[in-house]
mmCIF file with all atom_site columns, C-alpha atoms in Angstrom:
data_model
loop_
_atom_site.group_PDB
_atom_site.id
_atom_site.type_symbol
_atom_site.label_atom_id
_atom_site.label_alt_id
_atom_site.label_comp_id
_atom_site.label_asym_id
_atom_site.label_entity_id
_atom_site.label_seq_id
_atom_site.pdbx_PDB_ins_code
_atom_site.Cartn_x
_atom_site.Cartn_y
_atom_site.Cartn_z
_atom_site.occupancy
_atom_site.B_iso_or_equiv
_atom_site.pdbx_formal_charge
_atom_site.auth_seq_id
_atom_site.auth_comp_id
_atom_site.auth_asym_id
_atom_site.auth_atom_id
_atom_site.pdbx_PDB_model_num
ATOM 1   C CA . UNK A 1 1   ? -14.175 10.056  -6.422  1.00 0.00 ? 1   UNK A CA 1
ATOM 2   C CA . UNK A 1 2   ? -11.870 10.619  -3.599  1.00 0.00 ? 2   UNK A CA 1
ATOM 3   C CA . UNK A 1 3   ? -9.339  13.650  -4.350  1.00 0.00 ? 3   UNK A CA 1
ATOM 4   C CA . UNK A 1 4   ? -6.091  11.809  -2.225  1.00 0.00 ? 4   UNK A CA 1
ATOM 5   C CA . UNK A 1 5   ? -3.956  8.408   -2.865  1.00 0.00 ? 5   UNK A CA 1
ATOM 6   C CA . UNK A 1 6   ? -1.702  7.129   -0.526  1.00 0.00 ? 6   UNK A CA 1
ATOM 7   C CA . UNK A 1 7   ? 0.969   5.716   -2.658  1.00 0.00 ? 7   UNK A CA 1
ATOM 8   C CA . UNK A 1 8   ? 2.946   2.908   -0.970  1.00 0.00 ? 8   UNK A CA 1
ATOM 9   C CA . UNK A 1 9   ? 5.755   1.204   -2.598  1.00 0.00 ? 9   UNK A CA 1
ATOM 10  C CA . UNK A 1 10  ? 7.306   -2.419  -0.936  1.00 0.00 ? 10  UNK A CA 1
ATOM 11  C CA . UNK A 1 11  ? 10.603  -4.540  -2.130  1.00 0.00 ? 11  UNK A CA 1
ATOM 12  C CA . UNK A 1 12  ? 10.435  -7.997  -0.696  1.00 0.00 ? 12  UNK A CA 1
ATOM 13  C CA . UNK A 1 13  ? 13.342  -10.728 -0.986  1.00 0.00 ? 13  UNK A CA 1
ATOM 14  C CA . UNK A 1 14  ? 11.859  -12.819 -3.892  1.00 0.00 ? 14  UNK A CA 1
ATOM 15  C CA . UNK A 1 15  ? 11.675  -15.922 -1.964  1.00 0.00 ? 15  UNK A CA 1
ATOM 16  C CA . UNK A 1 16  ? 9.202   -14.583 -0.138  1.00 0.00 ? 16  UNK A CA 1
ATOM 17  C CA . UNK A 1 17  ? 6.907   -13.369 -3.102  1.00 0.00 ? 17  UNK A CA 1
ATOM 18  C CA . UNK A 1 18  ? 4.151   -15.924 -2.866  1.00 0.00 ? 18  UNK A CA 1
ATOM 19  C CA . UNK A 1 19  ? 3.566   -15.595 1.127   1.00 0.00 ? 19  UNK A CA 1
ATOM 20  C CA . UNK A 1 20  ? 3.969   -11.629 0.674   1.00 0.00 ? 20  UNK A CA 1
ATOM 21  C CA . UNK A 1 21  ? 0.871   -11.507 -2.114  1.00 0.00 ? 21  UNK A CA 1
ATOM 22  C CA . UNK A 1 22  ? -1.499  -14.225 -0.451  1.00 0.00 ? 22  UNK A CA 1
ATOM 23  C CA . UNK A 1 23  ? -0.867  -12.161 2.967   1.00 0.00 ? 23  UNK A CA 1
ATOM 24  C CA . UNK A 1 24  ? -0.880  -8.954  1.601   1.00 0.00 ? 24  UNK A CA 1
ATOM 25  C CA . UNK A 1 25  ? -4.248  -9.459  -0.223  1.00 0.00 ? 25  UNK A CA 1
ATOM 26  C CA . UNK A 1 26  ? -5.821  -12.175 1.830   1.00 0.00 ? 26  UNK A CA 1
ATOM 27  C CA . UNK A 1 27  ? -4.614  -10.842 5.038   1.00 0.00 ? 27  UNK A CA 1
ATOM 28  C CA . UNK A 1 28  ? -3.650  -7.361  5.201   1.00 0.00 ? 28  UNK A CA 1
ATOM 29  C CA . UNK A 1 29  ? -5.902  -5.292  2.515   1.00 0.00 ? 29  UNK A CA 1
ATOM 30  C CA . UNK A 1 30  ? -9.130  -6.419  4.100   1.00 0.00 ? 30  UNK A CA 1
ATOM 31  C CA . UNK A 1 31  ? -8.278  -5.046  7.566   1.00 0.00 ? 31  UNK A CA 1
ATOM 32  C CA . UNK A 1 32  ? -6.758  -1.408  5.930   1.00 0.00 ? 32  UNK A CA 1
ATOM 33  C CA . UNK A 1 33  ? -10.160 -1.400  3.697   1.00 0.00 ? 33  UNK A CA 1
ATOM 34  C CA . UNK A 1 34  ? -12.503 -1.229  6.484   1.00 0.00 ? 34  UNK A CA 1
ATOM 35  C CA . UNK A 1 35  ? -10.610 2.251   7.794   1.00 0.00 ? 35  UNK A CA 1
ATOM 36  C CA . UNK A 1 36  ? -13.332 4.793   7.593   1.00 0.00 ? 36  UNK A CA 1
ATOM 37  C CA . UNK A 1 37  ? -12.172 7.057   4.153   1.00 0.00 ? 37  UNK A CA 1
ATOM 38  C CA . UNK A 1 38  ? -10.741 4.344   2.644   1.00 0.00 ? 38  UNK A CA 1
ATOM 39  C CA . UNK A 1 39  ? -12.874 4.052   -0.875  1.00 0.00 ? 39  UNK A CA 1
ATOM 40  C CA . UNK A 1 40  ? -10.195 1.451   -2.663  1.00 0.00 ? 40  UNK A CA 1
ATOM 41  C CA . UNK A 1 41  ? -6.599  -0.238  -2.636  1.00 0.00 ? 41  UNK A CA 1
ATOM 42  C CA . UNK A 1 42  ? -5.335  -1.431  -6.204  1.00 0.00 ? 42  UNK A CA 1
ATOM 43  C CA . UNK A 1 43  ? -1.918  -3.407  -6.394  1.00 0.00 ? 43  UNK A CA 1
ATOM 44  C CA . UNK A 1 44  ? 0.875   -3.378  -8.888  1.00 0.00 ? 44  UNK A CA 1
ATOM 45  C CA . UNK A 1 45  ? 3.754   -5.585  -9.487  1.00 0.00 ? 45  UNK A CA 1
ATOM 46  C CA . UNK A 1 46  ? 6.553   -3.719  -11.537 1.00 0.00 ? 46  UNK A CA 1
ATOM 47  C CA . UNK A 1 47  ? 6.975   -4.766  -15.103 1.00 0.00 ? 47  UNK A CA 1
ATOM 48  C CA . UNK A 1 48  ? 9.722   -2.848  -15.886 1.00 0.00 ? 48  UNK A CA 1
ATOM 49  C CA . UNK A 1 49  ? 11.435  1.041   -14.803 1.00 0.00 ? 49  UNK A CA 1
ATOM 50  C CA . UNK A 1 50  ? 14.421  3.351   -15.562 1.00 0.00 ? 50  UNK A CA 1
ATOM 51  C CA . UNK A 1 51  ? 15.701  3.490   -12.115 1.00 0.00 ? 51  UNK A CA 1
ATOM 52  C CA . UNK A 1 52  ? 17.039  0.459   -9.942  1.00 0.00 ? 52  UNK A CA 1
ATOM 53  C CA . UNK A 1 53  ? 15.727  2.821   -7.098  1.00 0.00 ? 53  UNK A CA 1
ATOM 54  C CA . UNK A 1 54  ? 12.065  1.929   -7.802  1.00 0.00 ? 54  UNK A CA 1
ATOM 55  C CA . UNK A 1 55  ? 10.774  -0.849  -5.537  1.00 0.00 ? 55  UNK A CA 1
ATOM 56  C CA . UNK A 1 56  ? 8.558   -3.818  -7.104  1.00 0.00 ? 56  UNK A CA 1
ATOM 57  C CA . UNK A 1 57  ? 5.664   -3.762  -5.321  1.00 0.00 ? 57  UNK A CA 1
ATOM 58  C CA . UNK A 1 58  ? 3.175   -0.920  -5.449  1.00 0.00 ? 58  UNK A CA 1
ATOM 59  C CA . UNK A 1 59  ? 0.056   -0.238  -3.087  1.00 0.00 ? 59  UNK A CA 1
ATOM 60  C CA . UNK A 1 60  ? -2.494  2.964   -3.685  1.00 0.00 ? 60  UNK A CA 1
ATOM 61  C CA . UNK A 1 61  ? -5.339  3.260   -1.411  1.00 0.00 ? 61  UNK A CA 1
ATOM 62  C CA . UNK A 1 62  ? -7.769  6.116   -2.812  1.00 0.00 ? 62  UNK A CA 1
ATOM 63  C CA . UNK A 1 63  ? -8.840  8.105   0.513   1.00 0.00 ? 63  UNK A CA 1
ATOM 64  C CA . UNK A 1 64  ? -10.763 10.669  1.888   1.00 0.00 ? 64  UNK A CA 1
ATOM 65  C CA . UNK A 1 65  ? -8.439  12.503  3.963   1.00 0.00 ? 65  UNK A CA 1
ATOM 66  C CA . UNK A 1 66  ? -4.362  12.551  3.023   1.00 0.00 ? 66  UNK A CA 1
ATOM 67  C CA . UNK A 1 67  ? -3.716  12.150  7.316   1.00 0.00 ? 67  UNK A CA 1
ATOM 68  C CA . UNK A 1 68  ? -5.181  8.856   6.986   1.00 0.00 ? 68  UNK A CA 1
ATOM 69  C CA . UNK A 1 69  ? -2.060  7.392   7.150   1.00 0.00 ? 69  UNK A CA 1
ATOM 70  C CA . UNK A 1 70  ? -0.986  9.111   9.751   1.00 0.00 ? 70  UNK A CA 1
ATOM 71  C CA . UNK A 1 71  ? -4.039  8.351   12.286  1.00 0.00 ? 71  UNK A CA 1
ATOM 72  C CA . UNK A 1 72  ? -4.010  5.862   14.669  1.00 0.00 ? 72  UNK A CA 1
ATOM 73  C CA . UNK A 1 73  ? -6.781  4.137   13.471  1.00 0.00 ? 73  UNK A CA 1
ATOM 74  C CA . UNK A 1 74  ? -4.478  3.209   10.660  1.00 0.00 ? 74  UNK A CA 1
ATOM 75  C CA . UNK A 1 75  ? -1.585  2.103   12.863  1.00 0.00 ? 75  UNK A CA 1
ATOM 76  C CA . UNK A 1 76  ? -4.396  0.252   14.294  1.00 0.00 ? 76  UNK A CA 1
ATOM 77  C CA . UNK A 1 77  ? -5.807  -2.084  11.524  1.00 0.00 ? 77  UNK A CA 1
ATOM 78  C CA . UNK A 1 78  ? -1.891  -2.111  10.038  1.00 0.00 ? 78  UNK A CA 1
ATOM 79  C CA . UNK A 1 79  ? -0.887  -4.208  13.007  1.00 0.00 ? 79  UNK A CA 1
ATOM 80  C CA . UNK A 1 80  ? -3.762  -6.393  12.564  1.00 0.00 ? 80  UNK A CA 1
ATOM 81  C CA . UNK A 1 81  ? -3.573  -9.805  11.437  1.00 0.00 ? 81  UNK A CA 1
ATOM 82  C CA . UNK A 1 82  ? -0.931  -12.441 10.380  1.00 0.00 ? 82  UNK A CA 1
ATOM 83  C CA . UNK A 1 83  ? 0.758   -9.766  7.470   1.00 0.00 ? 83  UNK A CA 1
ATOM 84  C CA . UNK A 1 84  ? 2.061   -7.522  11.073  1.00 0.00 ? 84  UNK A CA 1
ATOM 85  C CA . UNK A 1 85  ? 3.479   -10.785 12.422  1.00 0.00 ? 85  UNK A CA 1
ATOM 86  C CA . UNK A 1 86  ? 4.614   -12.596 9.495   1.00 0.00 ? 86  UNK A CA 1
ATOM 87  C CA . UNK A 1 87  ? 5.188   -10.893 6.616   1.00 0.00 ? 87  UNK A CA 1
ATOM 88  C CA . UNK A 1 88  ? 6.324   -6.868  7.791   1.00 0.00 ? 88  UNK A CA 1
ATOM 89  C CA . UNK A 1 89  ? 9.933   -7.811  9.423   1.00 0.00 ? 89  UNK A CA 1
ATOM 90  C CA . UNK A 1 90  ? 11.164  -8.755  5.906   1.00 0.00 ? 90  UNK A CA 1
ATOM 91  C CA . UNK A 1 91  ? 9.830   -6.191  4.088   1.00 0.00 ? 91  UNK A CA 1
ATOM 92  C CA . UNK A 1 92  ? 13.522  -4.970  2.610   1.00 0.00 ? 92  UNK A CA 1
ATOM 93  C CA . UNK A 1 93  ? 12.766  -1.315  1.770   1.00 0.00 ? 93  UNK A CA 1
ATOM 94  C CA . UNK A 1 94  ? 9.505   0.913   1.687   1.00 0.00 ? 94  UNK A CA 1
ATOM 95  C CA . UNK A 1 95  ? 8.453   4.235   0.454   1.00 0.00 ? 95  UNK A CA 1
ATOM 96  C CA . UNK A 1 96  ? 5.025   6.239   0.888   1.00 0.00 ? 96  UNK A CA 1
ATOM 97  C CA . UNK A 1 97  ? 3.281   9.343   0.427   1.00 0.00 ? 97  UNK A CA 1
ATOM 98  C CA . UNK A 1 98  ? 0.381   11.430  -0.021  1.00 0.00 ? 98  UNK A CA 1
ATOM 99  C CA . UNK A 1 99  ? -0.774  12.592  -3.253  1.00 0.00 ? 99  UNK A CA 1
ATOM 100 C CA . UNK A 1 100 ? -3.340  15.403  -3.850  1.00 0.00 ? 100 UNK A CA 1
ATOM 101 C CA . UNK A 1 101 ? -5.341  14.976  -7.246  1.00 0.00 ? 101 UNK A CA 1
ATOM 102 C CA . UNK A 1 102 ? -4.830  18.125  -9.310  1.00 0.00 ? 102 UNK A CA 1
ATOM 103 C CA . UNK A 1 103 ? -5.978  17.260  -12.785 1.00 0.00 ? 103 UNK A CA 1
ATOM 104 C CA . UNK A 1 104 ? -8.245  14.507  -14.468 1.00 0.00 ? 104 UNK A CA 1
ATOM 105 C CA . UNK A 1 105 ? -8.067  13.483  -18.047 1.00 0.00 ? 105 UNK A CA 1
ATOM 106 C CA . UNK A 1 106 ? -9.821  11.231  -20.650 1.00 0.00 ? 106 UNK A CA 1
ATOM 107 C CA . UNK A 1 107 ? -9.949  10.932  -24.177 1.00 0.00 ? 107 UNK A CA 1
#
């Protein structure tokens, strides 16, 4: 198991929800997936939070190396496909980073 997650959060205007997911997993994901050190990408849609400041959409790709994001290899496959065209101009507000995995847990 990879020891980094890129955390990336997304708020869309809701109109836009459907395109957004079909792009974002039908379009998008399977360019970022086939980065070299990418092992996964999960998605989340917010259920609930104590803070108007958290955005509804979350993204966390489990990587090899936390300047993955930063390459341009990365740049590279981002601008790939209809999701760079289509879909990234309304994306309202976004927030990422890299997080290092200090501690695992299980019952």
């Amino acid at each position: 198991m990879s020891r980094y997650r890129f955390v990336l959060q997304l708020a869309i205007p809701a109109e836009l929800d459907a395109k957004f997911n079909d792009l974002y997993d039908n379009d998008h994901i399977p360019y970022m997936i086939k980065i070299p050190g990418v092992k996964s990408c999960s998605r989340f849609k917010l259920e609930w939070a104590d803070s108007d400041e958290t955005l509804e959409y979350l993204c966390i790709y489990e990587l090899d190396d936390p300047e993955l994001p930063r390459s341009p290899i990365w740049k590279k496959h981002a601008a790939m496909g209809r999701w760079a065209t289509e879909m990234r101009q309304h994306v309202t507000r976004r927030r990422s980073g890299v997080f290092r995995k200090i501690a695992e847990h299980a019952p």
